[in-house]
XYZ file of C-alpha atoms in Angstrom:
651
model
C -31.292 13.141 28.900
C -27.718 14.161 29.687
C -26.988 17.896 29.855
C -23.492 19.163 28.980
C -22.646 22.810 29.604
C -19.791 23.952 27.358
C -19.290 27.047 29.503
C -17.891 24.761 32.207
C -16.176 21.994 30.186
C -14.025 21.978 27.042
C -15.342 20.684 23.732
C -12.940 17.761 24.054
C -14.360 16.769 27.422
C -17.865 17.504 26.177
C -17.447 15.192 23.202
C -16.134 12.420 25.454
C -19.174 12.870 27.704
C -21.418 12.722 24.631
C -19.868 9.441 23.513
C -20.279 7.956 26.964
C -23.927 9.009 27.090
C -24.521 7.684 23.570
C -23.119 4.288 24.543
C -25.764 4.181 27.278
C -28.431 5.180 24.746
C -29.127 8.528 26.433
C -30.124 11.635 24.485
C -28.006 14.764 24.945
C -28.541 18.483 25.441
C -25.703 20.962 24.853
C -25.875 24.287 26.677
C -23.824 27.404 25.906
C -22.193 26.102 22.713
C -21.100 29.677 21.925
C -20.196 28.745 18.298
C -17.435 26.373 19.414
C -15.961 24.073 16.779
C -16.205 20.270 16.517
C -19.315 19.730 18.634
C -20.463 16.156 18.205
C -17.815 15.043 15.711
C -17.303 11.299 15.522
C -20.553 10.384 17.303
C -21.677 6.937 16.121
C -24.943 6.162 17.934
C -28.630 6.819 17.090
C -29.225 9.349 19.863
C -30.726 12.850 19.769
C -28.485 15.842 20.385
C -30.033 19.266 21.004
C -27.657 22.222 20.790
C -29.122 25.296 22.509
C -27.494 28.081 20.538
C -25.025 28.294 17.649
C -22.278 25.831 16.753
C -18.951 26.423 15.002
C -17.078 24.464 12.354
C -17.827 20.808 11.566
C -20.800 20.435 13.881
C -21.997 16.794 13.675
C -19.125 16.016 11.317
C -17.831 12.482 10.819
C -20.892 11.089 12.587
C -23.127 8.108 11.881
C -26.668 7.646 13.124
C -27.068 10.565 15.535
C -29.802 13.184 15.102
C -28.632 16.744 15.774
C -30.774 19.846 16.244
C -29.044 23.220 16.370
C -31.216 26.006 17.676
C -29.498 28.811 15.789
C -26.626 28.983 13.236
C -23.670 26.753 12.329
C -20.186 27.479 11.013
C -18.790 25.913 7.904
C -18.518 22.209 7.212
C -21.689 21.298 9.141
C -22.386 17.591 8.751
C -18.954 16.948 7.231
C -18.777 13.375 5.862
C -21.885 12.344 7.815
C -22.575 8.698 7.013
C -26.162 8.506 8.258
C -28.377 10.397 10.677
C -29.455 14.019 10.460
C -28.556 17.606 11.274
C -31.302 20.229 11.477
C -30.139 23.857 11.711
C -32.664 26.438 12.887
C -30.804 29.397 11.370
C -28.173 29.801 8.654
C -25.187 27.681 7.696
C -21.820 29.051 6.665
C -19.741 27.674 3.769
C -19.680 24.027 2.666
C -22.582 22.605 4.703
C -22.939 18.921 3.891
C -19.387 18.704 2.543
C -18.535 15.114 1.525
C -21.939 13.928 2.803
C -22.027 10.107 2.665
C -25.714 9.400 3.293
C -27.065 11.589 6.071
C -29.581 14.427 5.916
C -28.667 18.071 6.520
C -31.577 20.520 6.808
C -30.877 24.249 7.073
C -33.949 26.379 7.851
C -32.190 29.555 6.630
C -29.569 30.251 3.963
C -26.472 28.234 3.095
C -22.992 29.486 2.275
C -20.785 28.818 -0.719
C -19.809 25.413 -2.113
C -22.569 23.622 -0.261
C -22.378 19.870 -0.627
C -18.948 19.941 -2.246
C -17.780 16.393 -3.090
C -20.905 14.936 -1.460
C -21.516 11.273 -2.303
C -25.037 10.453 -1.066
C -27.825 11.750 1.185
C -29.788 15.003 1.092
C -28.879 18.621 1.761
C -31.846 21.025 2.085
C -31.696 24.810 2.237
C -35.018 26.472 3.024
C -33.560 29.832 2.029
C -31.055 30.850 -0.637
C -27.732 29.285 -1.590
C -24.495 31.145 -2.200
C -22.205 30.496 -5.163
C -21.049 27.075 -6.352
C -23.688 25.066 -4.505
C -23.232 21.500 -5.735
C -19.623 22.106 -6.738
C -17.917 18.801 -7.615
C -20.847 16.695 -6.377
C -20.254 12.980 -6.901
C -23.815 12.021 -5.942
C -26.688 12.674 -3.568
C -29.481 15.249 -3.679
C -29.561 18.967 -2.930
C -32.809 20.890 -2.479
C -32.766 24.700 -2.489
C -36.151 26.307 -1.840
C -34.834 29.801 -2.568
C -32.429 31.046 -5.238
C -29.516 28.942 -6.390
C -26.587 31.333 -6.445
C -24.249 31.439 -9.446
C -22.727 28.322 -11.072
C -24.920 26.063 -9.017
C -23.865 22.774 -10.626
C -20.239 23.564 -11.377
C -18.420 20.367 -12.450
C -20.859 18.046 -10.712
C -20.340 14.402 -11.740
C -23.617 12.932 -10.567
C -26.539 13.524 -8.219
C -29.266 16.136 -8.651
C -29.958 19.706 -7.495
C -33.552 20.941 -7.197
C -34.101 24.704 -7.087
C -37.426 26.246 -6.089
C -36.389 29.851 -6.736
C -34.281 31.440 -9.448
C -31.446 29.508 -11.095
C -28.866 32.258 -11.418
C -26.457 30.251 -13.586
C -25.805 26.547 -14.120
C -22.015 26.311 -14.131
C -19.653 24.150 -16.122
C -20.973 20.788 -17.350
C -24.414 21.189 -15.754
C -27.799 21.288 -17.469
C -31.406 21.886 -16.482
C -34.019 19.176 -17.026
C -37.612 18.628 -15.967
C -38.046 16.872 -12.611
C -39.999 13.627 -12.770
C -43.176 12.894 -10.844
C -41.126 10.522 -8.712
C -38.619 13.290 -7.959
C -41.381 15.642 -6.823
C -43.074 12.988 -4.711
C -39.799 12.187 -2.936
C -39.099 15.881 -2.286
C -42.613 16.399 -0.941
C -42.175 13.444 1.420
C -38.818 14.783 2.591
C -40.210 18.259 3.298
C -43.148 16.817 5.226
C -40.754 14.681 7.272
C -39.188 17.880 8.608
C -42.406 19.902 8.774
C -41.456 22.278 5.962
C -44.067 23.785 3.643
C -43.365 24.777 0.044
C -45.842 25.692 -2.695
C -43.595 26.543 -5.648
C -42.187 24.553 -8.539
C -38.748 23.001 -8.928
C -36.072 23.119 -11.591
C -33.785 20.083 -11.722
C -30.057 20.385 -12.453
C -27.894 17.404 -13.377
C -24.551 16.680 -14.980
C -24.463 17.468 -18.703
C -22.040 14.621 -19.457
C -19.541 16.608 -21.525
C -16.552 16.343 -19.172
C -16.916 12.962 -17.509
C -14.493 11.398 -19.951
C -11.577 12.776 -21.909
C -12.696 13.630 -25.439
C -10.022 11.609 -27.205
C -8.179 8.547 -25.987
C -4.453 8.280 -26.384
C -3.343 5.696 -28.945
C -2.307 2.406 -27.400
C 1.425 2.640 -26.821
C 3.829 -0.251 -27.040
C 4.867 -1.267 -23.512
C 8.309 0.144 -22.866
C 10.085 -0.563 -19.574
C 10.869 2.508 -17.518
C 14.558 1.622 -17.620
C 14.449 2.077 -21.398
C 11.855 4.866 -21.322
C 14.254 6.925 -19.210
C 17.269 6.466 -21.479
C 18.547 8.523 -24.372
C 20.156 11.930 -24.535
C 19.334 12.772 -28.162
C 17.095 15.834 -28.371
C 14.874 14.752 -31.288
C 14.539 11.179 -30.073
C 11.784 8.630 -30.731
C 9.942 9.499 -27.518
C 9.861 13.219 -28.366
C 8.530 12.602 -31.871
C 5.888 10.185 -30.566
C 4.805 12.766 -27.986
C 4.310 15.443 -30.641
C 2.351 13.131 -32.925
C 0.094 11.943 -30.132
C -0.713 15.495 -29.047
C -1.592 16.360 -32.632
C -4.269 13.653 -32.453
C -5.719 14.141 -28.962
C -5.265 17.892 -28.544
C -4.317 17.875 -24.856
C -1.613 16.900 -22.446
C -0.344 13.321 -22.238
C -1.153 11.131 -19.240
C 1.096 8.403 -17.899
C 2.122 6.661 -14.716
C 5.467 6.060 -12.959
C 7.833 8.902 -12.127
C 10.137 11.337 -13.850
C 12.280 9.943 -16.658
C 14.837 12.735 -16.741
C 18.023 12.535 -14.683
C 18.016 14.713 -11.577
C 20.359 14.865 -8.570
C 19.685 11.921 -6.277
C 21.287 9.845 -3.544
C 23.636 8.191 -6.054
C 25.422 11.555 -6.094
C 26.389 11.073 -2.433
C 28.906 8.595 -1.022
C 29.165 7.002 2.411
C 32.455 7.429 4.254
C 32.764 3.776 5.143
C 35.544 2.201 7.178
C 36.098 -1.388 5.958
C 37.714 -2.239 9.304
C 34.325 -1.883 10.976
C 32.737 -4.552 8.769
C 32.750 -7.656 10.951
C 31.318 -11.136 10.741
C 27.853 -11.738 12.127
C 24.336 -10.472 11.587
C 24.297 -6.657 11.863
C 20.507 -6.638 12.280
C 21.094 -8.193 15.728
C 23.642 -5.635 16.879
C 22.302 -2.398 15.353
C 19.135 -0.860 16.760
C 16.666 -0.106 13.958
C 13.386 -0.002 15.902
C 11.558 3.286 16.267
C 8.286 4.923 17.299
C 6.571 7.369 14.964
C 3.749 9.784 15.654
C 3.701 10.445 19.386
C 4.405 14.175 19.209
C 1.045 15.121 20.773
C 0.363 12.116 22.947
C -1.345 9.785 20.479
C -0.413 6.121 20.413
C 2.608 6.083 18.106
C 3.249 3.658 15.291
C 5.844 1.022 16.109
C 8.344 0.188 13.351
C 10.973 -2.523 13.387
C 13.100 -0.317 11.113
C 12.836 3.249 9.782
C 10.949 2.169 6.658
C 7.271 2.485 5.679
C 5.256 1.401 2.661
C 4.534 4.588 0.692
C 0.899 5.637 0.158
C -0.536 3.909 -2.940
C -4.260 3.591 -3.531
C -6.629 0.778 -4.285
C -7.609 2.008 -7.701
C -4.170 2.874 -8.931
C -3.264 -0.633 -7.717
C -5.301 -3.805 -7.746
C -6.894 -5.248 -4.641
C -4.502 -8.202 -4.798
C -1.485 -5.891 -4.755
C -2.808 -3.914 -1.799
C -3.356 -7.153 0.119
C 0.175 -8.322 -0.688
C 1.689 -5.010 0.437
C -0.319 -5.105 3.661
C 0.789 -8.665 4.397
C 4.437 -7.872 3.629
C 4.319 -4.853 5.937
C 3.092 -7.081 8.751
C 5.754 -9.709 8.115
C 8.467 -7.046 8.232
C 6.999 -5.180 11.203
C 6.421 -1.887 9.411
C 3.412 0.191 8.301
C 1.140 0.086 5.240
C -0.811 3.092 3.916
C -4.215 3.084 2.207
C -3.274 5.841 -0.203
C -6.009 7.935 -1.783
C -8.751 5.433 -2.510
C -10.269 4.336 0.781
C -9.670 1.364 3.054
C -10.181 -2.183 1.835
C -11.464 -4.588 4.517
C -8.967 -7.180 3.263
C -6.150 -4.659 3.552
C -7.107 -3.802 7.123
C -7.234 -7.498 8.001
C -3.740 -8.152 6.618
C -1.871 -5.089 7.881
C -0.727 -5.011 11.498
C -0.507 -1.212 11.265
C -2.311 0.932 8.702
C -2.368 4.661 7.912
C -5.713 5.891 6.513
C -5.416 8.775 4.081
C -7.841 11.698 3.715
C -7.901 13.041 0.165
C -9.349 16.338 -1.087
C -12.255 14.480 -2.723
C -12.804 12.519 0.530
C -12.762 9.302 -1.498
C -13.752 6.415 0.760
C -13.450 8.662 3.817
C -15.666 7.721 6.776
C -15.625 7.603 10.553
C -15.671 3.810 10.837
C -12.452 3.307 8.881
C -10.902 6.229 10.750
C -11.526 4.377 13.993
C -10.061 1.164 12.543
C -6.861 2.903 11.408
C -3.655 3.196 13.410
C -2.905 6.688 12.091
C -4.593 9.266 9.860
C -3.006 11.234 7.059
C -4.128 14.402 5.293
C -3.067 14.259 1.655
C -2.000 17.658 0.362
C -0.195 16.537 -2.785
C 2.448 14.139 -4.060
C 5.856 14.445 -5.636
C 4.790 13.433 -9.138
C 2.113 16.156 -9.230
C 2.622 18.675 -6.410
C -0.297 21.021 -5.936
C -2.619 18.961 -8.121
C -5.339 16.407 -7.462
C -5.147 12.774 -8.467
C -6.358 11.158 -11.673
C -7.834 7.724 -12.227
C -8.831 6.753 -15.739
C -12.311 5.380 -16.446
C -11.094 1.867 -17.201
C -10.030 1.528 -13.576
C -13.216 2.991 -12.049
C -15.072 -0.292 -11.675
C -18.329 -0.860 -9.833
C -16.553 -2.123 -6.696
C -14.022 0.682 -6.686
C -16.700 3.315 -7.299
C -18.684 1.992 -4.335
C -15.692 2.231 -1.983
C -14.760 5.721 -3.168
C -18.360 6.939 -3.338
C -18.185 8.108 -6.950
C -19.965 7.267 -10.234
C -18.725 4.188 -12.055
C -16.775 4.524 -15.297
C -15.769 8.207 -15.209
C -12.315 9.671 -15.736
C -11.891 10.666 -12.112
C -10.040 13.930 -11.538
C -9.860 14.777 -7.861
C -9.949 18.405 -6.710
C -6.560 20.020 -6.274
C -7.357 21.308 -2.793
C -9.430 20.264 0.192
C -12.842 21.914 0.395
C -12.297 22.912 4.014
C -8.584 23.769 3.957
C -7.995 27.102 2.252
C -5.116 28.189 4.456
C -2.993 27.398 7.486
C -5.696 28.437 9.963
C -8.229 26.099 8.369
C -5.708 23.277 8.516
C -5.336 23.657 12.292
C -9.100 23.318 12.702
C -9.218 20.297 10.382
C -6.470 18.508 12.292
C -8.347 19.102 15.518
C -11.535 17.714 13.983
C -9.754 14.449 13.172
C -8.289 14.328 16.669
C -11.681 15.006 18.278
C -13.402 12.347 16.149
C -10.875 9.713 17.259
C -10.482 10.824 20.890
C -6.920 12.055 20.324
C -5.655 8.472 20.110
C -4.248 8.402 16.578
C -1.253 10.198 15.086
C -2.080 12.692 12.334
C 0.402 13.014 9.482
C 0.541 15.003 6.266
C 1.610 13.810 2.831
C 3.254 16.720 1.077
C 4.545 16.859 -2.473
C 7.771 18.801 -2.839
C 6.735 22.210 -4.101
C 6.943 25.150 -1.703
C 8.761 22.979 0.816
C 10.332 25.705 2.945
C 6.965 27.359 3.631
C 4.833 24.219 3.749
C 7.017 22.441 6.301
C 6.757 25.431 8.647
C 2.971 25.336 8.381
C 2.992 21.594 9.064
C 5.080 22.094 12.189
C 3.102 25.017 13.575
C -0.287 23.504 12.734
C 0.487 20.425 14.782
C 1.130 17.363 12.647
C 2.712 14.413 14.399
C 4.909 13.725 11.365
C 5.174 14.610 7.675
C 5.645 12.325 4.685
C 7.611 14.396 2.183
C 7.443 13.183 -1.423
C 10.058 14.291 -3.929
C 10.012 14.641 -7.711
C 11.139 11.046 -8.255
C 7.989 9.710 -6.610
C 5.769 7.763 -8.980
C 2.036 7.942 -9.671
C -0.678 5.875 -11.299
C -1.668 8.657 -13.702
C -0.739 12.300 -14.184
C 0.119 14.816 -16.842
C 3.528 13.982 -18.280
C 4.416 17.685 -18.277
C 3.843 17.840 -14.531
C 5.695 14.600 -13.809
C 8.764 15.852 -15.671
C 8.776 19.574 -14.969
C 7.020 20.402 -11.691
C 8.303 19.605 -8.241
C 11.647 19.358 -6.500
C 14.031 16.371 -6.487
C 13.801 14.249 -3.357
C 17.255 15.054 -2.007
C 16.727 18.797 -2.494
C 13.276 18.584 -0.906
C 14.732 17.142 2.285
C 17.434 19.794 2.429
C 14.894 22.594 1.990
C 12.563 21.090 4.601
C 15.325 20.904 7.193
C 16.431 24.451 6.416
C 12.858 25.670 6.775
C 12.477 24.030 10.164
C 15.768 25.434 11.372
C 14.546 28.929 10.486
C 11.744 28.631 13.040
C 13.934 26.971 15.686
C 12.117 23.655 15.381
C 12.896 21.431 18.337
C 13.350 18.448 16.040
C 10.228 16.766 17.396
C 8.329 16.544 14.080
C 9.731 13.588 12.134
C 10.102 13.744 8.350
C 9.471 10.518 6.447
C 11.164 10.946 3.075
C 9.941 9.265 -0.085
C 10.266 9.638 -3.830
C 12.622 7.212 -5.554
C 14.041 5.535 -2.436
C 15.211 2.321 -4.045
C 17.131 0.435 -1.369
C 18.750 0.501 2.051
C 21.712 2.484 0.733
C 19.438 5.369 -0.236
C 17.723 5.003 3.118
C 20.978 5.342 5.063
C 21.942 8.433 3.095
C 18.510 9.998 3.701
C 18.713 9.204 7.408
C 22.200 10.674 7.633
C 20.983 13.853 5.920
C 18.257 14.275 8.551
C 15.219 12.223 7.595
C 13.642 10.273 10.459
C 12.528 7.407 8.211
C 11.876 6.626 4.552
C 8.903 5.242 2.647
C 9.196 2.956 -0.372
C 6.599 2.642 -3.117
C 7.975 1.821 -6.552
C 10.706 -0.399 -5.104
C 8.102 -2.418 -3.190
C 6.021 -2.833 -6.347
C 9.038 -3.987 -8.360
C 9.906 -6.447 -5.586
C 6.327 -7.709 -5.897
C 6.461 -8.337 -9.636
C 6.159 -4.950 -11.396
C 7.942 -5.007 -14.771
C 7.742 -1.217 -15.239
C 5.943 -1.486 -18.569
C 4.463 2.040 -18.332
C 0.843 0.886 -18.671
C -0.248 2.004 -15.176
C -2.589 4.790 -16.304
C -4.545 2.695 -18.811
C -4.908 -0.328 -16.528
C -3.269 -2.785 -18.919
C -0.719 -4.029 -16.386
C -0.106 -7.592 -17.524
C 1.199 -8.747 -14.143
C -1.949 -7.601 -12.315
C -0.542 -4.736 -10.255
C -1.709 -1.406 -11.708
C -5.023 -2.675 -13.035
C -8.645 -3.346 -12.175
C -9.044 -5.841 -15.034
C -9.898 -9.238 -13.493
C -8.161 -11.082 -16.319
C -4.922 -9.256 -15.618
C -5.304 -9.343 -11.839
C -5.757 -13.099 -11.670
C -2.136 -13.464 -12.762
C -1.020 -11.849 -9.506
C -0.289 -14.458 -6.828
C -0.781 -12.753 -3.481
C 1.044 -15.309 -1.332
C 4.094 -15.448 -3.581
C 4.396 -11.689 -4.083
C 3.795 -10.852 -0.417
C 6.721 -13.095 0.471
C 8.834 -11.516 -2.277
C 8.134 -7.995 -0.983
C 8.878 -9.171 2.542
C 12.212 -10.695 1.457
C 13.129 -7.443 -0.263
C 12.279 -5.441 2.857
C 14.455 -7.765 4.916
C 17.297 -7.116 2.458
C 16.726 -3.393 3.014
C 16.873 -4.030 6.771
C 20.237 -5.764 6.380
C 21.581 -2.938 4.213
C 20.606 -0.261 6.730
C 22.046 -2.236 9.639
C 25.299 -3.234 7.947
C 26.035 0.239 6.575
C 25.174 1.873 9.900
C 27.592 -0.512 11.592
C 30.281 0.102 8.959
C 29.953 3.821 9.648
C 30.746 3.143 13.296
C 27.269 3.341 14.809
C 25.071 0.981 16.816
C 21.806 2.870 16.208
C 20.521 4.396 12.968
C 19.757 7.621 14.868
C 23.517 8.141 15.217
C 23.899 8.634 11.456
C 24.893 12.207 10.645
C 26.000 14.386 7.759
C 29.596 13.676 8.823
C 29.107 10.191 7.360
C 28.593 11.597 3.846
C 30.402 13.367 1.034
C 29.041 14.783 -2.220
C 30.309 13.323 -5.481
C 29.058 16.118 -7.731
C 29.056 19.918 -7.434
C 25.258 19.864 -7.744
C 24.859 17.472 -4.815
C 27.284 19.555 -2.748
C 25.330 22.726 -3.515
C 21.973 21.091 -2.654
C 23.027 19.384 0.567
C 25.875 21.538 1.840
C 28.067 18.441 2.067
C 31.781 18.641 1.255
C 32.518 17.955 -2.423
C 34.980 15.086 -2.713
C 34.918 13.279 -6.088
C 37.766 11.042 -4.945
C 35.090 8.860 -3.329
C 33.584 8.188 -6.748
C 33.995 4.619 -7.989
C 32.139 2.018 -9.964
C 29.791 1.694 -6.997
C 29.823 5.189 -5.565
C 27.476 4.350 -2.734
C 29.857 1.761 -1.311
C 33.350 2.892 -2.290
C 35.809 4.235 0.210
C 38.148 7.062 -0.720
C 40.330 6.429 -3.766
C 44.031 6.898 -3.028
C-alpha cells in the first residue's frame, strides 16, 4: 500500500501519485485530507483508496473502477459522474452526492444533503440516515435508497429510475408517484445492504416517475417546410406566419418550438464595411503569404489546440444532428486543419476517430459525460448556455431520442428531453472555479478548458470567465441557431452577436484584462468576410455552425425540431439519414472552409496586413447609426454599396 500525506504534498501532486500507484496495482492510503477538494478525481483503476479523515468537494469524482473509503465526512458532489466502482462515506455527505452517477455505488453511512443523485443515470446511491430536500431531482435512471426520511419533493421531475424510502416520505414532488416495491426490488436491496454490512429492519416505499411530463401534452400540427430565407422575410404585421402562430397556440396551449435561429433582422456584420485598398490586391495565392495559423487554449499551460486558421466548427450535438452529419463535420475539420466540437450530446466513437482535434462539451444534464471520453478529448468545454436560448437548458424532442442516442446520453428512450437550465454543481462563480479545477485534476492539467456562453449578461459573465480561469470562451450571439427551442426565446431573448462581442470586450477592459483569454465568436458567422470583421473588432477566432451545415447539404427547411430533415442532417430517422452521403458532404464542407480561408487571407492582405492578428478596428467603418452605437466605430455611410462588405469609399 502506498501512503500519501496531504499535509506535505498538494492535492495535484497527491492525485498524480495516486495514478502512478494505481497503474502499478497498488492500494492507496490518504493521510491528513483535511477536507481538501478533488481527492481521487479521474482515477481509472480497480484499486482501494482509504481516506483517513474528511474529504472536500468531488471526492472520487469522474472515476471508474476504484473503491474509495472515507473515514469521516465528504463535501458536495461526492462520486460525481462515477462510471463504476464505489465510494463508502463513514459520516455525512453534503449536497448532491452521487450527482450524474453513471454506474458506480455511493454509500453514505450518515445523512445526505440536498439534490442527491441529481441527473444520475445508473448505479446506486444509499443514505443510511435522512435525505435533505429534492433527493432524486431530475434523475434519468439508477436507484436511490434512503433508510431514513426522504426530505421534501423527493422525486421532483425524475424521468426514470427508482427511489426507495425506509422512513417517512415527506412529499413526492412534481411528476412522481408512490408504488409498492416488488419482491425482486426488496431482494436486490437486501443483497446490496448485506454487501456493505448494513442492517435494516423496516419497510420501503417506492417512488417512480408518474409519466405526466415526459412528453408534451399536445403535438404541434405538421407545418409545411418553409426555407429559413423565406421564413425570415416579410415586414407586414399581421402576416401569414403571425396568424399561423396564433392558431397553433390555440390548439396546443403552450409555446411554439422550432429550430434554426432568429428570423427578425438585427444589427450584424453586414452593417460594417472594410476599408479596403484595391491597390493592395495582388496576383497570387494570399493563403501562402498571410499567416492564419494560431494556437488556442494555452493560457494555463495545457497543450493548446492548433488551428490552421482562426475558425472552429461550432458546438452541435449528436441528437440535434445525425451521426452521419457529425462524422462529416469531424472529417471536414481534419481536412481543413481546424477543430470539431461534440456539442451537448456526448462523444461518438466515429466522431473521435475522424476528427484530428475535438472539444468535448460538459452540459448541465451531464449527457454522455464520462472520464474516458474526457481523456480522449483535446479540450473540454463547460456549456453554460447558447445564443438561441441564453440561460436555458437544451431541448430534444422524443422523435430524436432513439435507443442508440439514449444509451450515449444516459437517458430514457423516447422522452421529450428538457435539460436543466443550470449545472447541479455550479450555483455561482466560486463553484465554477472548483468545477474547472476538478476537470483539470481529472485530466492532469493537460487539456484546455473553455466555456460556451450564450449572450445574456455578457459584461458580468465574461469577467467571471476570466477570473475563474478559463483558457478561452466561446461566445454565442442571438443569431446562433439551435435544434429546438421556444420560438419566443429564439426571437426575443439574447443579444445580437456583434453587440455581444462589443460588450464582452468592454467588460474585460473594465477589469484590466491582459488580453490573454481568447474569445471565439459565433452566432450567424456566415463567411470569411464576417470572420475578418469579427477579428478586426477584437475576437480571437470565430466558430461556424449553420454555415457549415448549409455547406454540407442543409436546405433550411425548418424541420430540425421534429426530426423530419429530408436531407438527413437534423434527424435520427434512418430513412432520412441514409440520404446523407458522408464522403460527398465532408468534402463539400471542407471546400467551403477552404473558401473561408481564402476570404480571410485575401481581405487581410487587402487591408495591408500579413497576419490576421494585425487586423484592428481601424480597418472598419459602420454603415448604420445602430452599428456605430454598438461598436463605437466611426459612422460613414459613404462606404455603403451594393456589396457593403467589399466596397471601398464612394466618391
